[in-house]
mmCIF file of C-alpha atoms in Angstrom:
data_model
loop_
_atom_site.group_PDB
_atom_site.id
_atom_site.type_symbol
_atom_site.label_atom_id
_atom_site.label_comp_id
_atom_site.label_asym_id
_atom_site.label_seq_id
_atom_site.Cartn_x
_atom_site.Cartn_y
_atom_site.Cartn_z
ATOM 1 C CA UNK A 1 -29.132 36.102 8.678
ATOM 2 C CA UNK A 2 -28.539 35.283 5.208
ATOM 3 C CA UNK A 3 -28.998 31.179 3.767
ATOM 4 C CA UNK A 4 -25.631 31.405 2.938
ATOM 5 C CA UNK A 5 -23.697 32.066 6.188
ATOM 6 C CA UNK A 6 -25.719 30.229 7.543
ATOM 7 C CA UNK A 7 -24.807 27.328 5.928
ATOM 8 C CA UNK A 8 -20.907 28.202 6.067
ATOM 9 C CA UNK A 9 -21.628 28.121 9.709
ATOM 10 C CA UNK A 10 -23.244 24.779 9.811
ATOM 11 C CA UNK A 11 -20.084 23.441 7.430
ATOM 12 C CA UNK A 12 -17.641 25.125 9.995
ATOM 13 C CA UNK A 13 -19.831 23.553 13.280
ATOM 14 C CA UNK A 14 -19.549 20.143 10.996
ATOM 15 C CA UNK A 15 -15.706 20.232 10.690
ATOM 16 C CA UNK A 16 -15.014 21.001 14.322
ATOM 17 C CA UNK A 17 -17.090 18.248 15.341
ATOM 18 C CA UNK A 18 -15.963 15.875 13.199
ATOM 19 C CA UNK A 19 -12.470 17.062 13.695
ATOM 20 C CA UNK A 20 -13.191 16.129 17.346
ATOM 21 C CA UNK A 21 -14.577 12.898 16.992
ATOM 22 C CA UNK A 22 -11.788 11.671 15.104
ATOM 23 C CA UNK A 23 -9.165 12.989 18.120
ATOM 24 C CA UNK A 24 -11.720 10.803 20.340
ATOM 25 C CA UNK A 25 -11.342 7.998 18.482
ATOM 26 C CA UNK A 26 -8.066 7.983 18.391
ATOM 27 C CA UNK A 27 -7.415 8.586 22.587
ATOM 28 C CA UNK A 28 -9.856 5.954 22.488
ATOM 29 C CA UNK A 29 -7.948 3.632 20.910
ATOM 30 C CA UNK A 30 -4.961 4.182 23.138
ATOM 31 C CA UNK A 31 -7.163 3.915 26.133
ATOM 32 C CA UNK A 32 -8.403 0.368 25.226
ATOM 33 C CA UNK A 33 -4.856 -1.063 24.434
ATOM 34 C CA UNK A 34 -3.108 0.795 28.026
ATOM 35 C CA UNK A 35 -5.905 2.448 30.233
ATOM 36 C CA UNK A 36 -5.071 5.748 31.212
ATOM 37 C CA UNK A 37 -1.762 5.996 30.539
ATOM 38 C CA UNK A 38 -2.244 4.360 26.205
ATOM 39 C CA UNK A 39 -5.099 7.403 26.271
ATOM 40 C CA UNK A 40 -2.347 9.666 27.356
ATOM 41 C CA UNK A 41 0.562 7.889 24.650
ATOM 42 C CA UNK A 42 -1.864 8.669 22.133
ATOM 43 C CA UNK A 43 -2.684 11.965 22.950
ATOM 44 C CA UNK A 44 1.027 12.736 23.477
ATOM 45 C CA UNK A 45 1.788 11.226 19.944
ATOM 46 C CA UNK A 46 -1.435 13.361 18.127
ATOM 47 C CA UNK A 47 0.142 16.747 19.418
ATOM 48 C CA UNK A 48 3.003 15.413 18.547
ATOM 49 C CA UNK A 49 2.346 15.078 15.149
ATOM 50 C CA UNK A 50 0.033 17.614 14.291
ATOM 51 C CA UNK A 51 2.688 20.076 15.703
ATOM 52 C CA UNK A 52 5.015 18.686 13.161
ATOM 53 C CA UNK A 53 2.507 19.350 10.652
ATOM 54 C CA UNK A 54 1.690 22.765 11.954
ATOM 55 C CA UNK A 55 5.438 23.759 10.780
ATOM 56 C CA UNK A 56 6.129 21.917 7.835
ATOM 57 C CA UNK A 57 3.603 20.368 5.857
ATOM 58 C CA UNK A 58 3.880 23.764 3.292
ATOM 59 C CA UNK A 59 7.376 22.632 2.589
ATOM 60 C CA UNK A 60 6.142 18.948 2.125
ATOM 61 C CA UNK A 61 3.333 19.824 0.158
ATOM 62 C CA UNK A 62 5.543 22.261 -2.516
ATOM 63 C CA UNK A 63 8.484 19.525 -2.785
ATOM 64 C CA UNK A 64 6.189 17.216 -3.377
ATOM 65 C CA UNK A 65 4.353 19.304 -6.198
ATOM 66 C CA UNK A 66 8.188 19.564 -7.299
ATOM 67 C CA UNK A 67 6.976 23.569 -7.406
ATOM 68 C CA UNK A 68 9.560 26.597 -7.681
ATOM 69 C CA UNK A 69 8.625 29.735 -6.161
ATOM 70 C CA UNK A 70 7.993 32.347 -9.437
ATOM 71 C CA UNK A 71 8.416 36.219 -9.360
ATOM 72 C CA UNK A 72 6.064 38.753 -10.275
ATOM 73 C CA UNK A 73 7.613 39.506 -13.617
ATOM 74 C CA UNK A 74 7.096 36.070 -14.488
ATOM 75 C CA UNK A 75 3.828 35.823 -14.054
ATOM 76 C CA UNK A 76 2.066 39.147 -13.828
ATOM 77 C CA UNK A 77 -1.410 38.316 -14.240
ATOM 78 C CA UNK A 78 -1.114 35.594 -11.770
ATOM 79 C CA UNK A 79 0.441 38.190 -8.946
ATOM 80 C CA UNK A 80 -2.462 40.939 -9.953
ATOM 81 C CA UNK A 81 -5.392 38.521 -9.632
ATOM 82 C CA UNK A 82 -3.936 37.308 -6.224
ATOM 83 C CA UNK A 83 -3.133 40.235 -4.657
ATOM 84 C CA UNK A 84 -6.895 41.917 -6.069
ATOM 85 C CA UNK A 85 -8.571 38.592 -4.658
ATOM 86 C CA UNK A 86 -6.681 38.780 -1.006
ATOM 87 C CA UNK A 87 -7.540 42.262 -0.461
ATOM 88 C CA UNK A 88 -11.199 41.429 -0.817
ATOM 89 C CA UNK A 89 -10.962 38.654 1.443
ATOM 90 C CA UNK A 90 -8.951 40.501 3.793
ATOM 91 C CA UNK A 91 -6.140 38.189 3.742
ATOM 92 C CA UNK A 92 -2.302 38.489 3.636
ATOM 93 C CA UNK A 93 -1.033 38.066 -0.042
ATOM 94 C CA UNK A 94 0.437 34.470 -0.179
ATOM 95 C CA UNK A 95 3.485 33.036 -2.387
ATOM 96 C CA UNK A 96 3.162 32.042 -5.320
ATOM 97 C CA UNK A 97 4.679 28.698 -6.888
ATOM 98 C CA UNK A 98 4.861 27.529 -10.286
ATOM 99 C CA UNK A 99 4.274 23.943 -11.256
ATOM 100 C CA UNK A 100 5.908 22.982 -14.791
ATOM 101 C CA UNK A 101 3.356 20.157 -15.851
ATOM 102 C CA UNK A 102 0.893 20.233 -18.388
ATOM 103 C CA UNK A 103 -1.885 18.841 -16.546
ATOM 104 C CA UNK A 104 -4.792 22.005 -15.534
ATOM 105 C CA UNK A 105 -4.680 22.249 -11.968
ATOM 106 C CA UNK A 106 -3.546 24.325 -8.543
ATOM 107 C CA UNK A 107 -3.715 24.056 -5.089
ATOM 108 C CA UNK A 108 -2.864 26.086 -1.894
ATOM 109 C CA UNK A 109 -0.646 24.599 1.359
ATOM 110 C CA UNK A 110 0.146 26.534 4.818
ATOM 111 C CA UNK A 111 -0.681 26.547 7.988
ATOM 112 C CA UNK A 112 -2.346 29.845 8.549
ATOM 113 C CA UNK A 113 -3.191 32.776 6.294
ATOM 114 C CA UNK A 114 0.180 34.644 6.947
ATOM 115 C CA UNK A 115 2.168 31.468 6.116
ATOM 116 C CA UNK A 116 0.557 30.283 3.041
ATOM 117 C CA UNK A 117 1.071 29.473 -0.524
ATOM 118 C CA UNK A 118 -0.448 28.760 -3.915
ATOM 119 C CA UNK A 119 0.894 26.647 -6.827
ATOM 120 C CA UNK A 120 -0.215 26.702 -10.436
ATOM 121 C CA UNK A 121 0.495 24.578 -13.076
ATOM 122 C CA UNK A 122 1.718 25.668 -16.768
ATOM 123 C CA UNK A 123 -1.446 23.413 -17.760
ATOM 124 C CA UNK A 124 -3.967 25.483 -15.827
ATOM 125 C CA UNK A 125 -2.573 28.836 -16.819
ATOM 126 C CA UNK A 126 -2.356 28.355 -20.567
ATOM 127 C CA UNK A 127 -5.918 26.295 -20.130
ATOM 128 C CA UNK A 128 -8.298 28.581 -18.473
ATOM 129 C CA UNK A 129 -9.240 32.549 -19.918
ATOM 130 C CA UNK A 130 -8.564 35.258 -17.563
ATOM 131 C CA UNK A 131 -11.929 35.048 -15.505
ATOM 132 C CA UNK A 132 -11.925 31.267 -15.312
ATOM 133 C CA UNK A 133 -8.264 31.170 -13.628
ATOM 134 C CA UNK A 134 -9.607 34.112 -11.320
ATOM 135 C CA UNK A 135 -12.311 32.175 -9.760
ATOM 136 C CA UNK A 136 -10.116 28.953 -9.323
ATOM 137 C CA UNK A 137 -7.388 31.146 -7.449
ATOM 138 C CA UNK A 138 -10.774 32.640 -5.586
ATOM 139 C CA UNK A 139 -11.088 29.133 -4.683
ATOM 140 C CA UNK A 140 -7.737 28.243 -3.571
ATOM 141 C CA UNK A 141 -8.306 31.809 -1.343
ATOM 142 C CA UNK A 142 -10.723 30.367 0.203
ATOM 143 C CA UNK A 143 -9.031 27.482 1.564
ATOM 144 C CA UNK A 144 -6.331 29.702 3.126
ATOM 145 C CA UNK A 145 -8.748 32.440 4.946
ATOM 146 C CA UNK A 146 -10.873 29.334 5.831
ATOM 147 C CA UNK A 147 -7.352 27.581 7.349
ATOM 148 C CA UNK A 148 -8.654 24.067 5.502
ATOM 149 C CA UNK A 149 -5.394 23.419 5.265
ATOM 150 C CA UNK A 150 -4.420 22.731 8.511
ATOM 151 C CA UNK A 151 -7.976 21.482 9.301
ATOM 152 C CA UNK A 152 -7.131 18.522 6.441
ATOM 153 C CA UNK A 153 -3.558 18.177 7.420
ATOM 154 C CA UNK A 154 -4.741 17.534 10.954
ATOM 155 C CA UNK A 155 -7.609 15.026 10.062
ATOM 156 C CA UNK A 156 -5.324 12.842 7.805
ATOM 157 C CA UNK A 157 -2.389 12.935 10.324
ATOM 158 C CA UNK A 158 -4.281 11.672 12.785
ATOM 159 C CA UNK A 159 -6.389 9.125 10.772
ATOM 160 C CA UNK A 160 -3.123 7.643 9.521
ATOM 161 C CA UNK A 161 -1.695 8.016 13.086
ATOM 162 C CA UNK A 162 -4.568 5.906 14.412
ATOM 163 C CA UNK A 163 -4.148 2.487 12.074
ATOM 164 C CA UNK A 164 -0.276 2.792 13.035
ATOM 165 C CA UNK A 165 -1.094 3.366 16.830
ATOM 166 C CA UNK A 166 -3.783 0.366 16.891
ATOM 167 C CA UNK A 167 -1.406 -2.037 14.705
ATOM 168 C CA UNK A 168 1.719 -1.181 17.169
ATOM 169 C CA UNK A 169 -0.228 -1.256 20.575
ATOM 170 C CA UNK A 170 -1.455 -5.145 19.187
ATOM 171 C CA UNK A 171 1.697 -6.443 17.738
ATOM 172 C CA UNK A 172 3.645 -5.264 21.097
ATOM 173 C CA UNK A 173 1.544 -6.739 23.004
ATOM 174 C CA UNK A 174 0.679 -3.440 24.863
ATOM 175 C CA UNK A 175 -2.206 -3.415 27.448
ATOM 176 C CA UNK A 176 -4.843 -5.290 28.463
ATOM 177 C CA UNK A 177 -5.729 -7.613 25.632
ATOM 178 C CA UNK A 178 -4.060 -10.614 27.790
ATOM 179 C CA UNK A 179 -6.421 -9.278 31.067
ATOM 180 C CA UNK A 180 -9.225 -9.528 29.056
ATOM 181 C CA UNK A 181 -8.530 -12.948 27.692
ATOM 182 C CA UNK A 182 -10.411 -13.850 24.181
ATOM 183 C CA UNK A 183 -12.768 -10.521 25.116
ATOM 184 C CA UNK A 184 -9.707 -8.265 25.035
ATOM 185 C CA UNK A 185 -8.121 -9.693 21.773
ATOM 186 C CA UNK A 186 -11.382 -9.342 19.889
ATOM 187 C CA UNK A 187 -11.659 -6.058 20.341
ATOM 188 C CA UNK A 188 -8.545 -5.133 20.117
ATOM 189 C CA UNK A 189 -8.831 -6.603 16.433
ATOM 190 C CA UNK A 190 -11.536 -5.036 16.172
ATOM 191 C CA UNK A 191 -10.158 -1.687 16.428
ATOM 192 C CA UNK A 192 -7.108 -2.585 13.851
ATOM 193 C CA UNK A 193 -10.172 -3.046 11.333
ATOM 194 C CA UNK A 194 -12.216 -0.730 12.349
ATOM 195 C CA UNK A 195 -10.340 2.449 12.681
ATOM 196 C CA UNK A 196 -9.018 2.793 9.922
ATOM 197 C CA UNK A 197 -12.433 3.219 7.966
ATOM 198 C CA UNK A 198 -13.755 5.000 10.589
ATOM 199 C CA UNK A 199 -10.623 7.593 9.839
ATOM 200 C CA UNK A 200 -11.786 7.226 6.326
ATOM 201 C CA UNK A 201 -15.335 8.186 6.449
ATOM 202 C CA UNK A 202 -14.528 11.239 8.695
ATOM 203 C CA UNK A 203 -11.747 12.197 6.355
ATOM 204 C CA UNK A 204 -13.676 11.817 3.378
ATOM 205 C CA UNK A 205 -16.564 14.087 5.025
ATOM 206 C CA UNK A 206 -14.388 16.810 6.235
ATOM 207 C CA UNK A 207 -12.610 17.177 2.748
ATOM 208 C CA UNK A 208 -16.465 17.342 1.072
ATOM 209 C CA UNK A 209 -17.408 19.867 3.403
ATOM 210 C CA UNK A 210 -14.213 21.689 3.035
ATOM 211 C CA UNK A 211 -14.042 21.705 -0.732
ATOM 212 C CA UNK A 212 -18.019 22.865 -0.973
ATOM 213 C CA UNK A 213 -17.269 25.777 1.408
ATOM 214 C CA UNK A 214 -14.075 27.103 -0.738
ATOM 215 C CA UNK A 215 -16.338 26.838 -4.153
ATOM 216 C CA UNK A 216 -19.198 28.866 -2.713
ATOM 217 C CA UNK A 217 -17.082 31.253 -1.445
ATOM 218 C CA UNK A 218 -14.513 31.672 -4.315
ATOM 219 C CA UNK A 219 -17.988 32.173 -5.896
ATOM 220 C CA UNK A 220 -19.454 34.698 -3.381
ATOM 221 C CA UNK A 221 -15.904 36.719 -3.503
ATOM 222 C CA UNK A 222 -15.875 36.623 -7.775
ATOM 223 C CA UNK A 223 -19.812 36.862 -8.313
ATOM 224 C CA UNK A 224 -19.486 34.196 -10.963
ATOM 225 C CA UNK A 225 -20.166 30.690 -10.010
ATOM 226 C CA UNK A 226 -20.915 30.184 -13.445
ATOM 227 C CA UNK A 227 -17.888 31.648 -14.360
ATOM 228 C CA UNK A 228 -16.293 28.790 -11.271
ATOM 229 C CA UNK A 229 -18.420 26.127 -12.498
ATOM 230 C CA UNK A 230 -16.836 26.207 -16.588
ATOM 231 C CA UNK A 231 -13.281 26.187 -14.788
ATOM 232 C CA UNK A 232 -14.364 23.133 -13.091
ATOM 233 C CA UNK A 233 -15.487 21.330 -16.525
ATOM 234 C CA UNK A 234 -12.394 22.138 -17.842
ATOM 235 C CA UNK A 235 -10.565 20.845 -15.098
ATOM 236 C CA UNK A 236 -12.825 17.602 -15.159
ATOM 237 C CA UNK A 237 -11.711 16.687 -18.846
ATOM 238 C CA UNK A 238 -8.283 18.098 -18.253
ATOM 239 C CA UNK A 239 -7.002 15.651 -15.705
ATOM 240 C CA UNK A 240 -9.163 12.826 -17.383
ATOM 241 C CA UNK A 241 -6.640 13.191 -20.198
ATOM 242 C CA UNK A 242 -3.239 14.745 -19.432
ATOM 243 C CA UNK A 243 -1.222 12.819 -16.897
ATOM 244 C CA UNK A 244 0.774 14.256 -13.906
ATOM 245 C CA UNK A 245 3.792 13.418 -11.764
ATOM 246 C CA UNK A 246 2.867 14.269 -8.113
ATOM 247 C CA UNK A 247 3.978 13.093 -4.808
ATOM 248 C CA UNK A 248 1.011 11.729 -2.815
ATOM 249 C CA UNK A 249 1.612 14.392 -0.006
ATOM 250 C CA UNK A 250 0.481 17.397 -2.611
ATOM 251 C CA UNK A 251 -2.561 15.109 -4.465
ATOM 252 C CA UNK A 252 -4.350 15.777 -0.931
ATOM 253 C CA UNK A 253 -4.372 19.362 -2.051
ATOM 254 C CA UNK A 254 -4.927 20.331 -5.762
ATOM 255 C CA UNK A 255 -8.179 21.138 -6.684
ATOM 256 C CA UNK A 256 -8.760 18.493 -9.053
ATOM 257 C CA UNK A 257 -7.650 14.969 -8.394
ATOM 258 C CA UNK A 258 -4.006 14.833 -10.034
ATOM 259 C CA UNK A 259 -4.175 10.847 -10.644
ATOM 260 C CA UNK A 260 -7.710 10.523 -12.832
ATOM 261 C CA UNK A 261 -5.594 9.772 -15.679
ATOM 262 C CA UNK A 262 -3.899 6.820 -14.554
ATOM 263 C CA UNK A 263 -4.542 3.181 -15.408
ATOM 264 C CA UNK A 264 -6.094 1.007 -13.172
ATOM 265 C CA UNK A 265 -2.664 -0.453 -12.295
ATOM 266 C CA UNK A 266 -1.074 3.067 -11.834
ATOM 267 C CA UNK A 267 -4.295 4.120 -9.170
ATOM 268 C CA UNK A 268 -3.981 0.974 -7.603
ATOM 269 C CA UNK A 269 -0.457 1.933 -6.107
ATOM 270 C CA UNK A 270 -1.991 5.243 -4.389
ATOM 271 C CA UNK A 271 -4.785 3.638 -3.147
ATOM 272 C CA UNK A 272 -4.175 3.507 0.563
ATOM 273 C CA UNK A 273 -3.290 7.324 0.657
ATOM 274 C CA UNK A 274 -5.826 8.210 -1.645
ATOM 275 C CA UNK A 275 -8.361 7.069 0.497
ATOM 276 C CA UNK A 276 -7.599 10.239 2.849
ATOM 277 C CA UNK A 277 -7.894 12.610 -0.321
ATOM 278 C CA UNK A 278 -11.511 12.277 -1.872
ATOM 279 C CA UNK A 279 -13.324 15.273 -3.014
ATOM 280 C CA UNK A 280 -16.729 15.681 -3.855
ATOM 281 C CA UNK A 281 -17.102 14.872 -7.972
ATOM 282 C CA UNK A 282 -16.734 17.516 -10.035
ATOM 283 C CA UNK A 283 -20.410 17.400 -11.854
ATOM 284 C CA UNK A 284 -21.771 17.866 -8.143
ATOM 285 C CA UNK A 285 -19.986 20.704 -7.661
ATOM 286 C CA UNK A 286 -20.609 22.086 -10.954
ATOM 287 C CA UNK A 287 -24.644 21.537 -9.817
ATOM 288 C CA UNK A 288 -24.457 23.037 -6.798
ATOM 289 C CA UNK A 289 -22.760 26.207 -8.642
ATOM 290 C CA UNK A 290 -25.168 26.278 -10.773
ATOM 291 C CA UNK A 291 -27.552 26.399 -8.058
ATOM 292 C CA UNK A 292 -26.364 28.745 -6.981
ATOM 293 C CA UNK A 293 -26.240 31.159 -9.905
ATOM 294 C CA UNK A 294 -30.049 30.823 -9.944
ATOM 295 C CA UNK A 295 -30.582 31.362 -6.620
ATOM 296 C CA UNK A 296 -31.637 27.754 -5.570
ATOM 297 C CA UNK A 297 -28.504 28.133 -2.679
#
């Protein structure tokens, strides 16, 4: 078996485990506030959510992106490459979406291959020559045949999900804290604090693993990770420079972080929701690309 698949399989195995964890935590949570029955409220109120998510976080996503849906005659070059790259990954063709902002970027939203979308900017389309925008859309691909959508959607739901269950089981007083005396309310502190950063740190790895995957195989599905790795560069001093007006819903998504151009002030406002959004840095990814090209991964 080849080095690569198997390390797409160890980055799936990682997800699903992690993804897991994280749904643990969470039961958990509801389990120490209300026994059996907070477990089951907090399982109830996961499914809950994540169904919601299931449906509608494309149409969050795009609004928030303030994107317009685009037709092929507007942008045929952007239609051929798609359509050329979904056939080779043996994917439906998604819809396409076309951000007016100057800033170089994209991303993809949906909850399964045959519901998905990508968005492009006007920055990333004037920005990048024709090979350069065909290896980012590779990219974007990759996140829909590889369903990281939903996989990110879900982790970040339920991350958020947790903090709010732990903060509303404590303030109302729910469970067992007062059985436990000083014991109980300790812990249940304890899991305000704690679960939030655990939801973090899970979040943070999932999105790593995610956004590695999708680069290798935009790569694999292009044959230039070189070709992937000069898009990225571009990107990198493209959204260092050139602001852009996104809802924090969409930031989650776009291949480059959307905010890098902010002040301090301005990034200090996303902060909390940001936390659920890291990617890897761009110069690692560029390595590991170029690692790639030489054979090294």
């Amino acid at each position: 078996m080849r080095r690569g698949t198997l390390r797409a399989m160890a980055n799936n195995l990682k997800t699903v485990a992690l993804l897991a964890f994280l749904g643990g935590v969470f039961v958990a949570i509801g389990w120490l506030f209300g026994g059996q029955q907070g477990a089951l409220i907090a399982l109830g109120i996961a499914v809950v959510i994540n169904f919601g998510m299931y449906w509608f976080s494309d149409k969050m996503a795009i609004a928030a992106a303030k994107a317009r849906p685009v037709e092929e005659h507007e942008m045929p070059e952007v239609y051929g490459m798609v359509r050329s790259l979904a056939n080779r990954m043996g994917i439906p063709e998604p819809r396409i979406y076309f951000i007016d902002a100057p800033q170089p970027n994209a991303f993809a939203t949906g909850r399964n291959p045959r519901h998905a979308a990508i968005a492009v900017t006007r920055g990333i389309v004037e920005m990048m020559s024709y090979q350069e925008l065909e290896t980012i859309l590779a990219h974007e691909l990759s996140h829909v045949k590889n369903r990281d959508i939903l996989i990110g959607t879900i982790a970040a739901t339920i991350g958020a999900a947790m903090s709010f269950f732990a903060r509303m089981a404590f303030w109302g007083g729910m469970g067992r804290r007062n059985d436990n005396g000083a014991i109980g309310a300790i812990a249940a502190i304890a899991a305000i604090i704690i679960a939030p950063i655990v939801a973090v740190i899970i979040r943070m790895a999932i999105s790593r693993a995610r956004e590695f995957e999708a680069d290798r195989t935009g790569a694999v599905t292009t044959g230039s990770p070189l070709v992937l790795a000069a898009a990225l560069q571009k990107l990198e001093a493209g959204t260092a420079r050139i602001p852009m007006d996104v809802g924090a819903a969409a930031s989650t998504l776009f291949i480059a972080d959307p905010y890098r151009s902010m002040s301090a002030k301005e990034r200090a406002q996303f902060k909390f929701s940001r936390m659920f959004s890291t990617h890897p840095p761009i110069p690692e990814r560029i390595e590991r690309l170029e690692e790639m090209a030489t054979g090294i991964r």
